[in-house]
mmCIF file of C-alpha atoms in Angstrom:
data_model
loop_
_atom_site.group_PDB
_atom_site.id
_atom_site.type_symbol
_atom_site.label_atom_id
_atom_site.label_comp_id
_atom_site.label_asym_id
_atom_site.label_seq_id
_atom_site.Cartn_x
_atom_site.Cartn_y
_atom_site.Cartn_z
ATOM 1 C CA MET A 1 71.080 -164.082 51.335
ATOM 2 C CA GLY A 2 71.243 -165.727 54.709
ATOM 3 C CA GLN A 3 73.702 -164.785 57.387
ATOM 4 C CA LEU A 4 77.045 -163.211 56.562
ATOM 5 C CA LEU A 5 80.207 -163.362 58.643
ATOM 6 C CA LEU A 6 82.300 -160.185 58.356
ATOM 7 C CA VAL A 7 85.947 -160.181 59.371
ATOM 8 C CA ARG A 8 88.025 -157.065 59.827
ATOM 9 C CA ASP A 9 91.161 -155.939 61.550
ATOM 10 C CA GLU A 10 93.071 -152.676 61.807
ATOM 11 C CA ALA A 11 93.940 -152.829 58.077
ATOM 12 C CA GLY A 12 90.311 -153.055 56.977
ATOM 13 C CA LEU A 13 87.656 -155.535 55.963
ATOM 14 C CA ARG A 14 89.297 -158.906 55.277
ATOM 15 C CA SER A 15 86.423 -161.235 54.540
ATOM 16 C CA VAL A 16 82.702 -161.574 53.898
ATOM 17 C CA ARG A 17 81.512 -165.151 54.141
ATOM 18 C CA PHE A 18 78.134 -166.688 53.554
ATOM 19 C CA ALA A 19 76.978 -168.844 56.457
ATOM 20 C CA GLN A 20 75.794 -171.441 53.969
ATOM 21 C CA SER A 21 78.517 -171.890 51.395
ATOM 22 C CA ARG A 22 81.220 -174.285 50.363
ATOM 23 C CA ARG A 23 83.605 -172.190 52.471
ATOM 24 C CA ALA A 24 81.927 -172.424 55.829
ATOM 25 C CA ALA A 25 81.630 -169.242 57.851
ATOM 26 C CA THR A 26 83.338 -170.622 60.932
ATOM 27 C CA PRO A 27 85.121 -168.049 63.084
ATOM 28 C CA ARG A 28 88.734 -168.750 63.949
ATOM 29 C CA GLU A 29 89.785 -169.052 67.608
ATOM 30 C CA ASP A 30 91.583 -165.696 67.599
ATOM 31 C CA TRP A 31 88.544 -163.796 66.270
ATOM 32 C CA ARG A 32 86.273 -161.938 68.621
ATOM 33 C CA GLU A 33 82.794 -160.600 68.085
ATOM 34 C CA ASP A 34 82.688 -156.823 67.773
ATOM 35 C CA PRO A 35 79.446 -155.525 66.239
ATOM 36 C CA ALA A 36 80.384 -151.894 66.980
ATOM 37 C CA GLY A 37 83.640 -152.348 65.065
ATOM 38 C CA LEU A 38 81.662 -153.446 61.990
ATOM 39 C CA ALA A 39 78.870 -150.872 62.210
ATOM 40 C CA GLU A 40 79.845 -149.031 59.024
ATOM 41 C CA GLN A 41 80.253 -152.233 57.012
ATOM 42 C CA VAL A 42 76.850 -153.466 58.188
ATOM 43 C CA ARG A 43 75.252 -150.072 57.477
ATOM 44 C CA GLN A 44 76.555 -150.073 53.918
ATOM 45 C CA LEU A 45 75.541 -153.680 53.279
ATOM 46 C CA ARG A 46 72.014 -152.966 54.524
ATOM 47 C CA ALA A 47 71.809 -149.881 52.287
ATOM 48 C CA TYR A 48 72.984 -151.992 49.336
ATOM 49 C CA PHE A 49 70.325 -154.645 49.981
ATOM 50 C CA ARG A 50 67.658 -151.927 50.211
ATOM 51 C CA GLY A 51 68.783 -150.678 46.789
ATOM 52 C CA GLU A 52 70.060 -147.396 48.238
ATOM 53 C CA LEU A 53 73.809 -147.955 47.724
ATOM 54 C CA GLN A 54 75.609 -148.833 44.519
ATOM 55 C CA THR A 55 79.251 -148.345 45.459
ATOM 56 C CA PHE A 56 80.799 -149.373 48.758
ATOM 57 C CA ALA A 57 83.156 -146.925 50.452
ATOM 58 C CA LEU A 58 84.988 -149.191 52.859
ATOM 59 C CA GLU A 59 88.600 -149.794 53.756
ATOM 60 C CA LEU A 60 89.327 -153.216 52.273
ATOM 61 C CA ALA A 61 92.275 -155.467 53.077
ATOM 62 C CA PRO A 62 91.934 -158.682 51.059
ATOM 63 C CA GLU A 63 94.880 -161.045 51.084
ATOM 64 C CA GLY A 64 95.899 -162.770 47.882
ATOM 65 C CA THR A 65 98.515 -163.114 45.188
ATOM 66 C CA GLU A 66 99.425 -160.156 43.004
ATOM 67 C CA PHE A 67 97.305 -161.650 40.208
ATOM 68 C CA GLN A 68 94.302 -162.200 42.498
ATOM 69 C CA LEU A 69 94.532 -158.628 43.788
ATOM 70 C CA ARG A 70 94.608 -157.347 40.198
ATOM 71 C CA VAL A 71 91.495 -159.380 39.356
ATOM 72 C CA TRP A 72 89.699 -158.178 42.490
ATOM 73 C CA ARG A 73 90.541 -154.546 41.635
ATOM 74 C CA ALA A 74 89.099 -155.102 38.148
ATOM 75 C CA LEU A 75 85.911 -156.521 39.681
ATOM 76 C CA ARG A 76 85.379 -153.261 41.549
ATOM 77 C CA GLU A 77 85.387 -151.440 38.231
ATOM 78 C CA ILE A 78 82.360 -153.339 36.884
ATOM 79 C CA PRO A 79 79.495 -150.861 37.163
ATOM 80 C CA TYR A 80 76.499 -151.603 39.357
ATOM 81 C CA GLY A 81 73.807 -153.433 37.423
ATOM 82 C CA GLU A 82 76.138 -154.596 34.648
ATOM 83 C CA THR A 83 77.725 -157.963 33.951
ATOM 84 C CA ILE A 84 80.799 -159.031 32.029
ATOM 85 C CA SER A 85 82.175 -162.398 30.944
ATOM 86 C CA TYR A 86 85.215 -164.128 32.364
ATOM 87 C CA ARG A 87 86.927 -163.514 29.022
ATOM 88 C CA GLU A 88 86.249 -159.779 29.286
ATOM 89 C CA LEU A 89 87.542 -159.758 32.840
ATOM 90 C CA ALA A 90 90.692 -161.558 31.670
ATOM 91 C CA ARG A 91 91.107 -158.939 28.942
ATOM 92 C CA ARG A 92 90.754 -156.169 31.520
ATOM 93 C CA VAL A 93 93.541 -157.648 33.651
ATOM 94 C CA GLY A 94 95.821 -157.904 30.632
ATOM 95 C CA ASN A 95 95.522 -161.458 29.306
ATOM 96 C CA GLU A 96 92.406 -162.494 27.392
ATOM 97 C CA LYS A 97 93.612 -166.108 27.353
ATOM 98 C CA ALA A 98 93.713 -166.292 31.156
ATOM 99 C CA CYS A 99 89.978 -166.995 31.520
ATOM 100 C CA ARG A 100 90.499 -169.995 33.783
ATOM 101 C CA ALA A 101 93.005 -168.196 36.003
ATOM 102 C CA VAL A 102 90.635 -165.247 36.240
ATOM 103 C CA GLY A 103 87.801 -167.647 37.107
ATOM 104 C CA LEU A 104 89.875 -169.179 39.893
ATOM 105 C CA ALA A 105 90.822 -165.740 41.254
ATOM 106 C CA ASN A 106 87.179 -164.683 41.042
ATOM 107 C CA GLY A 107 86.205 -167.801 42.996
ATOM 108 C CA CYS A 108 88.739 -166.947 45.717
ATOM 109 C CA ASN A 109 87.375 -163.434 46.212
ATOM 110 C CA PRO A 110 87.270 -162.993 50.000
ATOM 111 C CA LEU A 111 84.880 -160.024 49.790
ATOM 112 C CA PRO A 112 81.848 -161.099 47.740
ATOM 113 C CA ILE A 113 79.093 -158.532 47.280
ATOM 114 C CA ILE A 114 81.473 -155.681 48.161
ATOM 115 C CA VAL A 115 83.965 -156.794 45.505
ATOM 116 C CA PRO A 116 81.250 -157.763 43.018
ATOM 117 C CA CYS A 117 82.326 -161.134 41.669
ATOM 118 C CA HIS A 118 78.614 -161.878 41.126
ATOM 119 C CA ARG A 119 78.747 -159.534 38.110
ATOM 120 C CA VAL A 120 80.888 -162.014 36.160
ATOM 121 C CA ILE A 121 78.951 -164.514 34.062
ATOM 122 C CA GLY A 122 79.657 -167.076 31.372
ATOM 123 C CA SER A 123 80.267 -165.808 27.829
ATOM 124 C CA ASN A 124 76.956 -167.398 26.812
ATOM 125 C CA GLY A 125 75.129 -165.408 29.504
ATOM 126 C CA SER A 126 74.833 -168.308 31.933
ATOM 127 C CA LEU A 127 75.276 -167.897 35.649
ATOM 128 C CA THR A 128 78.350 -169.775 36.748
ATOM 129 C CA GLY A 129 79.982 -170.324 40.116
ATOM 130 C CA PHE A 130 79.449 -168.195 43.169
ATOM 131 C CA GLY A 131 80.632 -168.993 46.696
ATOM 132 C CA GLY A 132 77.280 -167.932 48.099
ATOM 133 C CA GLY A 133 75.393 -170.205 45.702
ATOM 134 C CA LEU A 134 73.904 -169.538 42.286
ATOM 135 C CA GLN A 135 70.536 -168.622 43.798
ATOM 136 C CA ASN A 136 72.168 -165.787 45.723
ATOM 137 C CA LYS A 137 74.108 -164.710 42.631
ATOM 138 C CA GLN A 138 70.817 -164.516 40.762
ATOM 139 C CA ARG A 139 69.274 -162.494 43.624
ATOM 140 C CA LEU A 140 72.159 -160.023 43.648
ATOM 141 C CA LEU A 141 71.936 -159.513 39.896
ATOM 142 C CA ALA A 142 68.152 -159.104 40.126
ATOM 143 C CA LEU A 143 68.547 -156.570 42.931
ATOM 144 C CA GLU A 144 70.982 -154.593 40.853
ATOM 145 C CA SER A 145 68.737 -154.696 37.802
ATOM 146 C CA ARG A 146 65.869 -153.480 39.992
ATOM 147 C CA GLN A 147 63.719 -156.543 39.318
ATOM 148 C CA MET A 148 63.264 -157.218 43.011
ATOM 149 C CA GLN A 149 63.856 -155.592 46.350
ATOM 150 C CA LEU A 150 65.798 -157.438 49.070
ATOM 151 C CA LEU A 151 65.545 -156.469 52.691
#
């Protein structure tokens, strides 16, 4: 996966960023490093990558529009090891014709892995867009289908 940058505040986990992505994982000036403050998030991520955790139990505080928040809530309802299409995700948020809007909201997900946007694929089964790169999306899906073990 490469390095991840986790951002949290008193409200909860705000962001998970891939060090090597189109949205660079550059800390803002007002951020400070606090490994102890992220111990539980790191513990759960490590357990997930070892294949020991399927559902994260973390306080999350993503910021987005009402529509984005609805899409991100729907993502959390996709079971571990399963995938759905963008059309199905749009149907689940109440508008089957909003595939593009759902795709944009999915692409803005500030909490990849934990809010499993990697579980959304093209209606033809193809892997499409992922902020952490398609190779990492493929790895996450393989991990969840038990085809490989990531450490």
